[in-house]
Amino acid sequence: MTVDLRPLAPEVVVAAAALLALLADVFTRTSRARAVWWLVALVALGWAAGAVWTAGEGAFGVLYARDGLANALQLVGLAVAAGGMLLARDYLARVGLDRGEYYALVLLSTVGAMLMVASQDLLFLFVALETLSVPLYVLAGFARDSHRSQEASLKYFLLGSFASALLLYGVALVYGATGSTGLARLAGAEGSFPLLVGLGLVVVGLGFKAAVVPFHAWAPDVYEGAPVPAVAFMSVLAKVGAVGALVRLLPLTLPHLLPAWQPLLAALSAATMVVGNLAALRQTNLKRMLAYSSVSHAGYLLVGVAAGNGTGVWSAVYYLAAYAAMNLGAFGVLTFLERAGVEADEVEDLRGLADRSPALAAAFAVFMASLTGLPPTAGFVGKFYLFMAALQGGLLWLAVVGVITSVVSVAYYLRAAYAAYLGPGRAGVRLHPGPWAGVGLGVSAAATLLFGVLPGPLTTWAQRVAALLR
Amino acid sequence: MIGLSHYLVLSSLLFGLGLYGVLTRRNAVAILMGIELMLNAANVNFVAFTRFVDPTFVRGHVAALIVITLAACEAVVGLALVINAYRHLETVNVDQVDLMKG
């Protein structure tokens, strides 16, 4: 029996680059040589993106599907990885953490996310989830001398592997109910009791990864403690993987069980939007505030999943792409700032940013406006699509909750943006220029504005995913 | 005669025990042991379901082997993180690991 490995080419390229980066680091002594390997890894990401872009539709056995959803979300995942690498380079060199394994871990976890959005089998989904998560636990603790970073990695690991265990038990129950872990068999299954319990546990496990309320408790501590570039990367990539898997599992595979899962997803989504936004209101630490903001955005993404229709599916894809640009950018601004040898992560630390660097302050304002959902940014268009999907799916109340919580979020996002434009700078806060991070930030800001002003091309591109809906 | 339900009861007990351990233990290593119990409860399910639901294929056995491997990977990384955290924070009690609040 011959197996066609070509559909797997993008994942193989990224995984090979990860192993190469890990191996090369052992023999690399100078910072200049490290920069070469860093560039090699970036090129590999570009190569993989090209392979995804030109890949048709296909499958690898019954485990893996290279379809529209996989292609779209893999491109988003690769872009997130490239953004994460651009933002990390200058920061890591500055704080003395410039070690090759950082990039290897970023690439490995990207492979996990790529497999996760393409998996057609729940056991394969579990393996992909672990490939995504385990490097992220290490990345959270990458600042080895920082106590907060160690605390972040310990908490992330314990709660993350607990969630993985719940998901696995759910997979075992689904296997018992249908006699297979494949989504193909699941697609025609009756909604028996063990099947529904198993699916519930799988949703809980994925919800943990996406930081959905009530499984979000880890997010604030992990995001506050982990190094900024790692947070920028993990906050988006984990959502790409988890939301991609949820979309494939629920609206694409189980439309016939919609009455069973829609109320649950809608309730999770509403709770996530409300709790995330209200908790973000009273934060003074910017990383913690953005952590709760990331929780609330998991809620907005779930609106698309809960809607259960084609519009919901493609608008979730659109929002993931928009979220990748704006959230990478929001955390990316923080990589430039330093206070007394540590990260400047208080909202107050932003004061006077506009005087020191007008471009940085302007970019930060764009990201905050986009996270709020103000036009003319990608966040506005994305939220508009998501709430439209909720209306089409008959979930008027969910769209109303989404609009109201977005209005609430104006308070804390704009407070941070105003801080950048007000008053003299806080004493002791220094601004470090970083050419590569500047490139990453420029691209993010341009994408955030472009997707908002000219949403047409990205919308058409995302809408192709809806063709998968049966 | 031992049937499927016996195995399911066993696995539920194991899972409950693991869950109880995770929720009540405060030592990071003990929490990790609870998580391992939960993973093994799923393994018992996989193997039992293979025998009673899906006997022609051995998908459940393969699943159990994969899970054992992944559990080992997770434990390796997790213990490394716990040791590193212990070096800096000088405790593995999760109630005393609370630098960040809010």
Coordinates of C-alpha atoms in Angstrom, one line a residue:
Chain A
M1 CA 0.0 0.0 0.0
T2 CA 1.4 3.4 -0.9
V3 CA 0.6 6.4 1.0
D4 CA 0.6 9.9 -0.6
L5 CA 2.5 12.1 1.8
R6 CA 2.2 15.2 -0.3
P7 CA -0.8 16.7 1.6
L8 CA 1.4 16.7 4.7
A9 CA 4.3 18.6 3.0
P10 CA 3.7 21.9 4.9
E11 CA 3.7 20.2 8.3
V12 CA 6.8 18.2 7.4
V13 CA 8.7 21.4 6.4
V14 CA 7.9 23.2 9.6
A15 CA 8.6 20.1 11.8
A16 CA 12.0 19.6 10.0
A17 CA 12.8 23.3 10.5
A18 CA 12.0 22.9 14.2
L19 CA 14.3 19.9 14.6
L20 CA 17.0 21.7 12.5
A21 CA 16.8 24.7 14.7
L22 CA 17.1 22.5 17.8
L23 CA 20.1 20.7 16.5
A24 CA 21.8 23.7 15.0
D25 CA 21.6 25.5 18.3
V26 CA 24.0 23.0 19.9
F27 CA 26.7 23.9 17.5
T28 CA 26.0 27.7 17.4
R29 CA 28.1 30.0 19.6
T30 CA 27.6 33.5 18.2
S31 CA 24.6 35.7 18.0
R32 CA 25.3 36.3 14.3
A33 CA 25.1 32.5 13.6
R34 CA 21.9 32.3 15.6
A35 CA 20.4 35.0 13.4
V36 CA 21.1 32.9 10.4
W37 CA 19.2 29.9 11.8
W38 CA 16.4 32.3 12.8
L39 CA 16.2 33.4 9.2
V40 CA 16.2 29.8 8.0
A41 CA 13.2 29.1 10.3
L42 CA 11.4 32.1 8.9
V43 CA 12.1 31.0 5.3
A44 CA 10.7 27.5 6.2
L45 CA 7.5 29.1 7.5
G46 CA 7.2 31.0 4.2
W47 CA 7.9 27.8 2.3
A48 CA 5.2 26.0 4.2
A49 CA 2.8 28.8 3.6
G50 CA 3.5 28.6 -0.1
A51 CA 2.9 24.9 0.0
V52 CA -0.5 25.4 1.8
W53 CA -1.4 28.1 -0.6
T54 CA -0.8 25.9 -3.7
A55 CA -2.1 22.7 -2.1
G56 CA -5.3 21.4 -3.4
E57 CA -7.8 19.4 -1.4
G58 CA -6.7 15.9 -0.4
A59 CA -6.5 13.6 2.5
F60 CA -3.9 11.5 4.4
G61 CA -5.7 8.3 5.2
V62 CA -8.8 8.9 7.3
L63 CA -6.9 10.9 10.0
Y64 CA -6.2 14.1 8.2
A65 CA -8.1 16.3 5.7
R66 CA -6.5 19.0 3.6
D67 CA -9.7 20.9 2.9
G68 CA -10.7 24.6 2.8
L69 CA -10.8 25.0 6.6
A70 CA -7.4 23.3 7.1
N71 CA -5.8 25.4 4.4
A72 CA -7.3 28.7 5.7
L73 CA -6.4 28.2 9.3
Q74 CA -3.0 26.7 8.6
L75 CA -2.1 29.9 6.7
V76 CA -3.3 31.9 9.7
G77 CA -1.2 29.7 12.0
L78 CA 1.9 30.1 9.9
A79 CA 1.4 33.9 9.8
V80 CA 1.1 33.8 13.6
A81 CA 4.3 31.8 13.9
A82 CA 6.1 34.2 11.6
G83 CA 4.8 37.2 13.6
G84 CA 5.8 35.5 16.8
M85 CA 9.3 35.0 15.5
L86 CA 9.7 38.6 14.3
L87 CA 8.5 40.0 17.6
A88 CA 10.7 37.6 19.7
R89 CA 14.1 38.2 18.0
D90 CA 15.0 41.7 19.3
Y91 CA 13.4 41.1 22.7
L92 CA 15.2 37.8 23.4
A93 CA 18.5 39.2 22.4
R94 CA 18.0 42.2 24.7
V95 CA 17.0 40.3 27.8
G96 CA 19.7 37.6 27.3
L97 CA 17.3 34.8 26.4
D98 CA 18.6 34.4 22.8
R99 CA 18.5 30.6 22.6
G100 CA 17.6 28.5 19.6
E101 CA 15.2 26.3 21.4
Y102 CA 12.8 29.2 21.6
Y103 CA 12.3 29.2 17.8
A104 CA 12.2 25.4 17.8
L105 CA 9.4 25.4 20.3
V106 CA 7.5 28.0 18.3
L107 CA 7.8 25.9 15.2
L108 CA 6.8 22.7 17.0
S109 CA 3.8 24.2 18.5
T110 CA 2.8 25.6 15.1
V111 CA 2.9 22.1 13.7
G112 CA 0.6 21.0 16.5
A113 CA -1.9 23.8 15.6
M114 CA -1.7 22.9 11.9
L115 CA -2.5 19.3 12.5
M116 CA -5.2 20.2 15.0
V117 CA -7.2 22.2 12.5
A118 CA -6.9 19.4 9.9
S119 CA -7.6 16.3 12.1
Q120 CA -10.4 14.1 11.1
D121 CA -10.0 11.8 14.0
L122 CA -10.4 12.5 17.7
L123 CA -7.3 10.6 18.8
F124 CA -5.3 12.4 16.2
L125 CA -6.8 15.6 17.5
F126 CA -5.5 14.7 21.0
V127 CA -2.0 14.0 19.7
A128 CA -2.0 17.3 17.8
L129 CA -3.3 19.2 20.9
E130 CA -0.4 17.8 22.9
T131 CA 2.0 18.8 20.2
L132 CA 0.5 22.3 20.4
S133 CA 0.4 22.5 24.2
V134 CA 3.6 21.0 25.5
P135 CA 5.9 23.5 23.7
L136 CA 3.7 26.3 25.0
Y137 CA 4.1 25.2 28.6
V138 CA 7.9 25.4 28.1
L139 CA 7.6 28.8 26.3
A140 CA 5.6 30.2 29.3
G141 CA 8.6 29.4 31.5
F142 CA 11.2 30.5 29.1
A143 CA 12.5 33.3 31.3
R144 CA 14.3 30.9 33.6
D145 CA 15.4 33.5 36.1
S146 CA 12.0 35.2 36.5
H147 CA 9.9 33.8 39.3
R148 CA 6.7 34.9 37.7
S149 CA 7.6 33.1 34.5
Q150 CA 8.2 29.9 36.4
E151 CA 4.9 30.3 38.2
A152 CA 3.2 30.8 34.9
S153 CA 4.6 27.7 33.3
L154 CA 3.8 25.5 36.4
K155 CA 0.2 26.7 36.4
Y156 CA -0.2 26.4 32.6
F157 CA 1.2 22.9 32.7
L158 CA -1.0 21.6 35.5
L159 CA -4.2 23.1 34.3
G160 CA -3.4 22.4 30.6
S161 CA -2.7 18.7 31.1
F162 CA -5.7 18.4 33.3
A163 CA -7.8 19.7 30.4
S164 CA -6.0 17.3 28.1
A165 CA -6.9 14.4 30.4
L166 CA -10.6 15.5 30.4
L167 CA -10.5 15.6 26.6
L168 CA -9.0 12.2 26.3
Y169 CA -11.6 10.6 28.6
G170 CA -14.2 12.2 26.3
V171 CA -12.5 10.7 23.2
A172 CA -12.6 7.3 24.9
L173 CA -16.4 7.6 25.6
V174 CA -17.0 8.7 22.0
Y175 CA -15.0 5.6 20.9
G176 CA -17.2 3.4 23.0
A177 CA -20.4 5.0 21.7
T178 CA -19.5 4.9 18.0
G179 CA -16.9 2.1 17.7
S180 CA -14.5 4.6 16.1
T181 CA -12.6 7.7 17.0
G182 CA -13.0 9.0 13.4
L183 CA -15.2 12.0 12.6
A184 CA -16.5 10.2 9.6
R185 CA -18.3 7.7 11.8
L186 CA -19.3 10.4 14.2
A187 CA -21.0 12.3 11.4
G188 CA -24.0 9.9 11.3
A189 CA -24.1 8.9 15.0
E190 CA -27.2 9.0 17.1
G191 CA -27.0 11.4 20.1
S192 CA -26.8 8.7 22.7
F193 CA -26.0 9.5 26.3
P194 CA -22.3 8.3 26.4
L195 CA -21.7 10.1 23.1
L196 CA -23.0 13.4 24.4
V197 CA -21.0 13.1 27.6
G198 CA -17.9 12.3 25.6
L199 CA -18.5 15.3 23.3
G200 CA -19.1 17.5 26.3
L201 CA -15.7 16.5 27.7
V202 CA -14.0 17.1 24.3
V203 CA -15.6 20.6 24.2
V204 CA -14.4 21.3 27.7
G205 CA -10.9 20.3 26.8
L206 CA -10.8 22.5 23.8
G207 CA -12.5 25.3 25.7
F208 CA -9.6 25.2 28.2
K209 CA -7.1 25.8 25.4
A210 CA -9.1 28.7 24.0
A211 CA -9.6 30.2 27.5
V212 CA -13.4 30.0 27.5
V213 CA -15.2 30.8 30.8
P214 CA -15.4 28.9 33.2
F215 CA -12.2 27.2 32.1
H216 CA -10.2 30.5 31.8
A217 CA -8.6 30.7 35.3
W218 CA -5.1 29.9 34.1
A219 CA -5.1 32.6 31.4
P220 CA -4.5 35.8 33.5
D221 CA -1.6 34.3 35.5
V222 CA 0.0 32.7 32.6
Y223 CA -0.2 35.7 30.4
E224 CA 1.1 38.0 33.1
G225 CA 4.1 35.8 34.0
A226 CA 5.2 34.5 30.6
P227 CA 7.7 36.6 28.5
V228 CA 5.8 39.0 26.2
P229 CA 6.7 37.6 22.8
A230 CA 5.7 34.1 24.0
V231 CA 2.3 35.5 25.2
A232 CA 1.7 37.2 21.9
F233 CA 2.3 34.0 20.1
M234 CA 0.5 31.5 22.4
S235 CA -2.6 33.7 22.9
V236 CA -3.4 33.6 19.2
L237 CA -2.1 30.1 18.2
A238 CA -3.9 28.2 20.9
K239 CA -7.1 29.9 19.8
V240 CA -6.5 29.1 16.1
G241 CA -6.1 25.4 17.0
A242 CA -8.9 25.1 19.5
V243 CA -11.5 27.1 17.6
G244 CA -10.5 25.4 14.4
A245 CA -11.0 22.0 16.0
L246 CA -14.4 23.1 17.5
V247 CA -15.6 24.3 14.1
R248 CA -14.6 21.0 12.5
L249 CA -16.2 19.0 15.3
L250 CA -19.5 20.8 15.8
P251 CA -20.9 22.7 12.8
L252 CA -19.1 20.6 10.1
T253 CA -19.4 17.1 11.6
L254 CA -22.4 17.2 13.9
P255 CA -25.0 19.6 12.3
H256 CA -27.7 17.0 13.0
L257 CA -27.1 17.3 16.8
L258 CA -27.3 21.1 16.6
P259 CA -30.2 21.2 19.2
A260 CA -28.0 19.4 21.7
W261 CA -24.8 21.5 21.4
Q262 CA -26.0 25.0 20.4
P263 CA -27.5 26.0 23.8
L264 CA -24.3 24.9 25.5
L265 CA -22.0 26.8 23.1
A266 CA -24.2 29.9 23.2
A267 CA -24.2 29.9 27.0
L268 CA -20.4 29.4 27.1
S269 CA -19.9 32.2 24.6
A270 CA -22.1 34.6 26.5
A271 CA -20.5 33.8 29.8
T272 CA -17.0 34.3 28.3
M273 CA -17.9 37.6 26.8
V274 CA -19.4 39.0 30.0
V275 CA -16.8 37.7 32.4
G276 CA -13.8 38.5 30.2
N277 CA -14.8 42.1 29.6
L278 CA -15.9 42.8 33.2
A279 CA -12.8 41.4 34.7
A280 CA -10.6 43.3 32.2
L281 CA -12.2 46.6 33.4
R282 CA -10.5 46.6 36.7
Q283 CA -7.0 45.6 35.6
T284 CA -4.0 48.0 36.0
N285 CA -1.5 45.5 34.6
L286 CA -1.6 45.7 30.8
K287 CA -0.6 42.1 30.3
R288 CA -3.3 40.9 32.7
M289 CA -5.8 43.3 31.0
L290 CA -4.9 41.8 27.6
A291 CA -5.3 38.3 29.1
Y292 CA -8.9 39.0 30.0
S293 CA -9.3 40.7 26.7
S294 CA -8.1 37.4 25.1
V295 CA -10.7 35.5 27.2
S296 CA -13.5 37.8 26.0
H297 CA -12.3 37.3 22.4
A298 CA -12.7 33.5 22.8
G299 CA -16.3 34.3 23.6
Y300 CA -16.7 36.3 20.3
L301 CA -15.2 33.5 18.4
L302 CA -17.6 31.0 20.0
V303 CA -20.5 33.2 18.7
G304 CA -19.5 31.9 15.2
V305 CA -19.3 28.3 16.3
A306 CA -22.6 28.5 18.3
A307 CA -24.4 30.0 15.3
G308 CA -23.8 26.7 13.6
N309 CA -24.4 28.0 10.1
G310 CA -22.1 28.7 7.1
T311 CA -21.9 32.4 8.0
G312 CA -20.8 31.5 11.5
V313 CA -18.1 29.2 10.2
W314 CA -16.5 31.6 7.8
S315 CA -16.8 34.6 10.1
A316 CA -15.0 32.7 12.8
V317 CA -12.2 32.1 10.3
Y318 CA -12.2 35.8 9.4
Y319 CA -12.1 36.8 13.0
L320 CA -9.2 34.5 13.7
A321 CA -7.2 36.1 10.9
A322 CA -8.2 39.6 12.2
Y323 CA -7.5 38.6 15.8
A324 CA -4.1 37.3 14.9
A325 CA -3.1 40.7 13.4
M326 CA -4.4 42.8 16.2
N327 CA -3.5 40.7 19.2
L328 CA 0.1 40.0 18.0
G329 CA 0.4 43.8 17.5
A330 CA -1.1 44.7 20.9
F331 CA 1.4 42.4 22.8
G332 CA 4.1 43.3 20.3
V333 CA 4.1 47.0 21.4
L334 CA 5.0 45.8 24.9
T335 CA 8.2 44.1 23.6
F336 CA 9.7 47.5 23.1
L337 CA 9.3 48.7 26.7
E338 CA 11.4 48.1 29.7
R339 CA 11.2 49.3 33.3
A340 CA 14.1 48.8 35.7
G341 CA 15.4 45.6 33.9
V342 CA 12.0 43.9 33.7
E343 CA 9.0 44.2 31.3
A344 CA 7.1 47.4 31.6
D345 CA 3.7 45.9 31.8
E346 CA 1.6 48.4 33.7
V347 CA -0.9 50.6 31.9
E348 CA 0.8 53.6 33.5
D349 CA 4.1 52.6 31.8
L350 CA 2.6 53.6 28.5
R351 CA 2.4 57.3 29.4
G352 CA 4.2 59.6 27.1
L353 CA 4.7 56.9 24.5
A354 CA 3.4 59.3 21.8
D355 CA 6.2 61.8 22.5
R356 CA 8.9 59.2 22.3
S357 CA 7.7 57.2 19.4
P358 CA 4.6 58.6 17.5
A359 CA 4.6 55.5 15.2
L360 CA 4.5 53.0 18.1
A361 CA 1.7 55.0 19.9
A362 CA -0.3 55.2 16.7
A363 CA 0.0 51.5 16.1
F364 CA -1.0 50.8 19.6
A365 CA -4.1 53.0 19.2
V366 CA -5.0 51.0 16.0
F367 CA -4.7 47.7 17.8
M368 CA -6.8 48.9 20.8
A369 CA -9.5 50.3 18.4
S370 CA -9.5 47.0 16.5
L371 CA -9.8 44.9 19.7
T372 CA -12.7 47.1 20.8
G373 CA -14.4 46.6 17.4
L374 CA -14.3 50.2 16.1
P375 CA -14.4 51.0 12.4
P376 CA -12.4 51.2 10.2
T377 CA -10.4 48.2 11.6
A378 CA -10.5 44.4 11.1
G379 CA -12.0 43.9 14.5
F380 CA -15.1 45.9 13.5
V381 CA -15.7 43.9 10.3
G382 CA -15.1 40.6 12.1
K383 CA -17.5 41.3 14.9
F384 CA -20.1 42.5 12.5
Y385 CA -19.9 39.2 10.6
L386 CA -20.0 37.2 13.8
F387 CA -23.1 39.0 15.1
M388 CA -24.7 38.7 11.7
A389 CA -24.2 35.0 11.9
A390 CA -25.8 34.8 15.3
L391 CA -28.8 36.6 13.9
Q392 CA -29.1 34.2 11.0
G393 CA -28.7 31.3 13.4
G394 CA -31.7 32.6 15.5
L395 CA -29.5 33.7 18.4
L396 CA -30.6 37.3 18.7
W397 CA -29.9 37.5 22.4
L398 CA -26.3 36.3 21.9
A399 CA -25.7 39.1 19.3
V400 CA -27.2 41.6 21.8
V401 CA -24.8 40.3 24.6
G402 CA -21.9 40.6 22.1
V403 CA -22.7 44.2 21.2
I404 CA -23.3 45.3 24.8
T405 CA -20.0 43.7 26.0
S406 CA -18.2 45.3 23.1
V407 CA -19.5 48.7 24.3
V408 CA -18.2 47.9 27.8
S409 CA -14.8 47.0 26.4
V410 CA -14.4 50.5 25.0
A411 CA -13.7 51.7 28.6
Y412 CA -10.5 49.6 29.2
Y413 CA -9.1 49.5 25.6
L414 CA -9.4 53.3 25.1
R415 CA -8.0 53.9 28.7
A416 CA -4.9 52.1 27.6
A417 CA -4.8 53.9 24.2
Y418 CA -5.2 57.3 26.0
A419 CA -2.4 56.5 28.4
A420 CA -0.1 56.4 25.4
Y421 CA -1.1 59.9 24.4
L422 CA -1.2 61.5 27.8
G423 CA 1.3 63.2 30.2
P424 CA 5.0 62.9 30.6
G425 CA 6.6 59.5 30.5
R426 CA 6.8 57.5 33.7
A427 CA 10.3 57.6 35.3
G428 CA 12.4 54.6 34.6
V429 CA 10.5 53.3 31.6
R430 CA 12.8 52.9 28.6
L431 CA 12.0 52.4 25.0
H432 CA 14.3 50.0 23.1
P433 CA 14.2 50.1 19.3
G434 CA 13.9 46.8 17.6
P435 CA 14.1 46.6 13.8
W436 CA 12.6 43.1 13.4
A437 CA 9.9 43.6 15.9
G438 CA 9.2 46.9 14.1
V439 CA 8.7 45.0 10.9
G440 CA 6.3 42.6 12.6
L441 CA 4.4 45.4 14.2
G442 CA 4.2 47.3 10.9
V443 CA 2.8 44.3 9.1
S444 CA 0.2 43.7 11.9
A445 CA -0.9 47.3 11.9
A446 CA -1.2 47.4 8.1
A447 CA -3.2 44.1 8.1
T448 CA -5.5 45.4 10.9
L449 CA -6.3 48.5 8.9
L450 CA -6.4 46.8 5.5
F451 CA -8.8 44.1 6.6
G452 CA -11.0 46.8 8.0
V453 CA -10.9 49.2 5.1
L454 CA -11.0 46.6 2.3
P455 CA -12.6 43.5 3.8
G456 CA -13.6 42.1 0.4
P457 CA -10.7 39.9 -0.5
L458 CA -10.3 38.3 2.9
T459 CA -14.0 37.8 3.2
T460 CA -14.2 36.0 -0.2
W461 CA -11.2 33.9 0.9
A462 CA -12.8 33.0 4.3
Q463 CA -16.2 32.3 2.7
R464 CA -14.7 29.4 0.7
V465 CA -14.6 27.5 4.0
A466 CA -18.4 27.5 4.2
A467 CA -18.6 25.2 1.2
L468 CA -17.6 22.4 3.6
L469 CA -20.9 22.7 5.4
R470 CA -23.1 19.8 4.6
Chain B
M1 CA -18.8 -13.3 34.0
I2 CA -17.0 -10.0 33.7
G3 CA -18.7 -7.7 31.2
L4 CA -18.2 -4.2 29.8
S5 CA -19.9 -2.5 32.7
H6 CA -17.3 -3.9 35.1
Y7 CA -14.6 -2.2 33.2
L8 CA -16.5 1.0 32.8
V9 CA -17.1 1.1 36.6
L10 CA -13.4 0.5 37.2
S11 CA -12.5 3.3 34.8
S12 CA -15.0 5.7 36.2
L13 CA -13.6 5.0 39.7
L14 CA -10.0 5.6 38.4
F15 CA -11.1 8.8 36.7
G16 CA -13.0 10.0 39.8
L17 CA -9.9 9.2 42.0
G18 CA -7.7 11.2 39.6
L19 CA -10.1 14.1 39.5
Y20 CA -10.4 14.1 43.3
G21 CA -6.6 14.1 43.5
V22 CA -6.2 17.0 41.1
L23 CA -8.8 19.1 42.9
T24 CA -7.7 18.4 46.5
R25 CA -3.9 17.9 46.4
R26 CA -1.8 21.0 46.7
N27 CA 1.5 19.5 45.8
A28 CA 2.3 19.9 42.1
V29 CA 3.7 16.4 41.8
A30 CA 0.6 14.9 43.4
I31 CA -1.6 16.8 41.0
L32 CA 0.5 15.4 38.2
M33 CA -0.1 11.9 39.6
G34 CA -3.9 12.6 39.6
I35 CA -3.7 13.6 35.9
E36 CA -1.9 10.4 35.1
L37 CA -4.7 8.4 36.8
M38 CA -7.2 10.2 34.6
L39 CA -5.2 9.4 31.5
N40 CA -5.0 5.7 32.5
A41 CA -8.8 5.7 33.2
A42 CA -9.2 6.6 29.6
N43 CA -6.8 3.8 28.6
V44 CA -8.9 1.2 30.5
N45 CA -11.9 2.5 28.5
F46 CA -10.1 2.3 25.2
V47 CA -9.0 -1.3 25.8
A48 CA -12.4 -2.4 27.2
F49 CA -14.3 -0.8 24.3
T50 CA -12.0 -2.6 21.8
R51 CA -12.9 -5.9 23.3
F52 CA -16.6 -5.3 23.5
V53 CA -17.5 -2.8 20.8
D54 CA -14.9 -2.9 18.1
P55 CA -13.2 -6.4 18.2
T56 CA -12.3 -6.7 14.5
F57 CA -9.9 -3.8 14.6
V58 CA -7.5 -3.0 17.4
R59 CA -8.0 0.8 17.3
G60 CA -8.4 1.0 21.1
H61 CA -5.2 -0.9 21.7
V62 CA -3.3 1.5 19.4
A63 CA -5.0 4.4 21.1
A64 CA -3.9 3.2 24.5
L65 CA -0.3 2.8 23.3
I66 CA -0.3 6.3 21.9
V67 CA -1.7 7.7 25.1
I68 CA 1.0 5.9 27.2
T69 CA 3.7 7.5 25.0
L70 CA 2.1 11.0 25.2
A71 CA 1.6 10.6 29.0
A72 CA 5.3 9.9 29.3
C73 CA 6.2 13.0 27.2
E74 CA 4.0 15.1 29.3
A75 CA 5.4 13.8 32.5
V76 CA 8.9 14.5 31.3
V77 CA 8.2 18.1 30.4
G78 CA 6.0 18.6 33.5
L79 CA 8.6 17.3 36.0
A80 CA 11.3 19.4 34.4
L81 CA 9.0 22.5 34.8
V82 CA 8.3 21.5 38.4
I83 CA 12.0 21.1 39.2
N84 CA 12.8 24.4 37.6
A85 CA 9.9 26.1 39.5
Y86 CA 11.2 24.5 42.7
R87 CA 14.6 25.9 42.2
H88 CA 13.3 29.4 42.0
L89 CA 10.2 29.5 44.1
E90 CA 11.5 26.9 46.7
T91 CA 8.1 25.2 46.9
V92 CA 5.9 22.9 44.8
N93 CA 2.8 23.7 46.9
V94 CA 0.5 25.4 44.4
D95 CA -1.2 27.4 47.2
Q96 CA 2.1 29.1 48.0
V97 CA 2.8 29.9 44.3
D98 CA 0.9 33.1 44.1
L99 CA 3.0 36.0 43.0
M100 CA 0.3 37.2 40.6
K101 CA -3.2 38.2 41.7
G102 CA -6.0 40.3 40.4

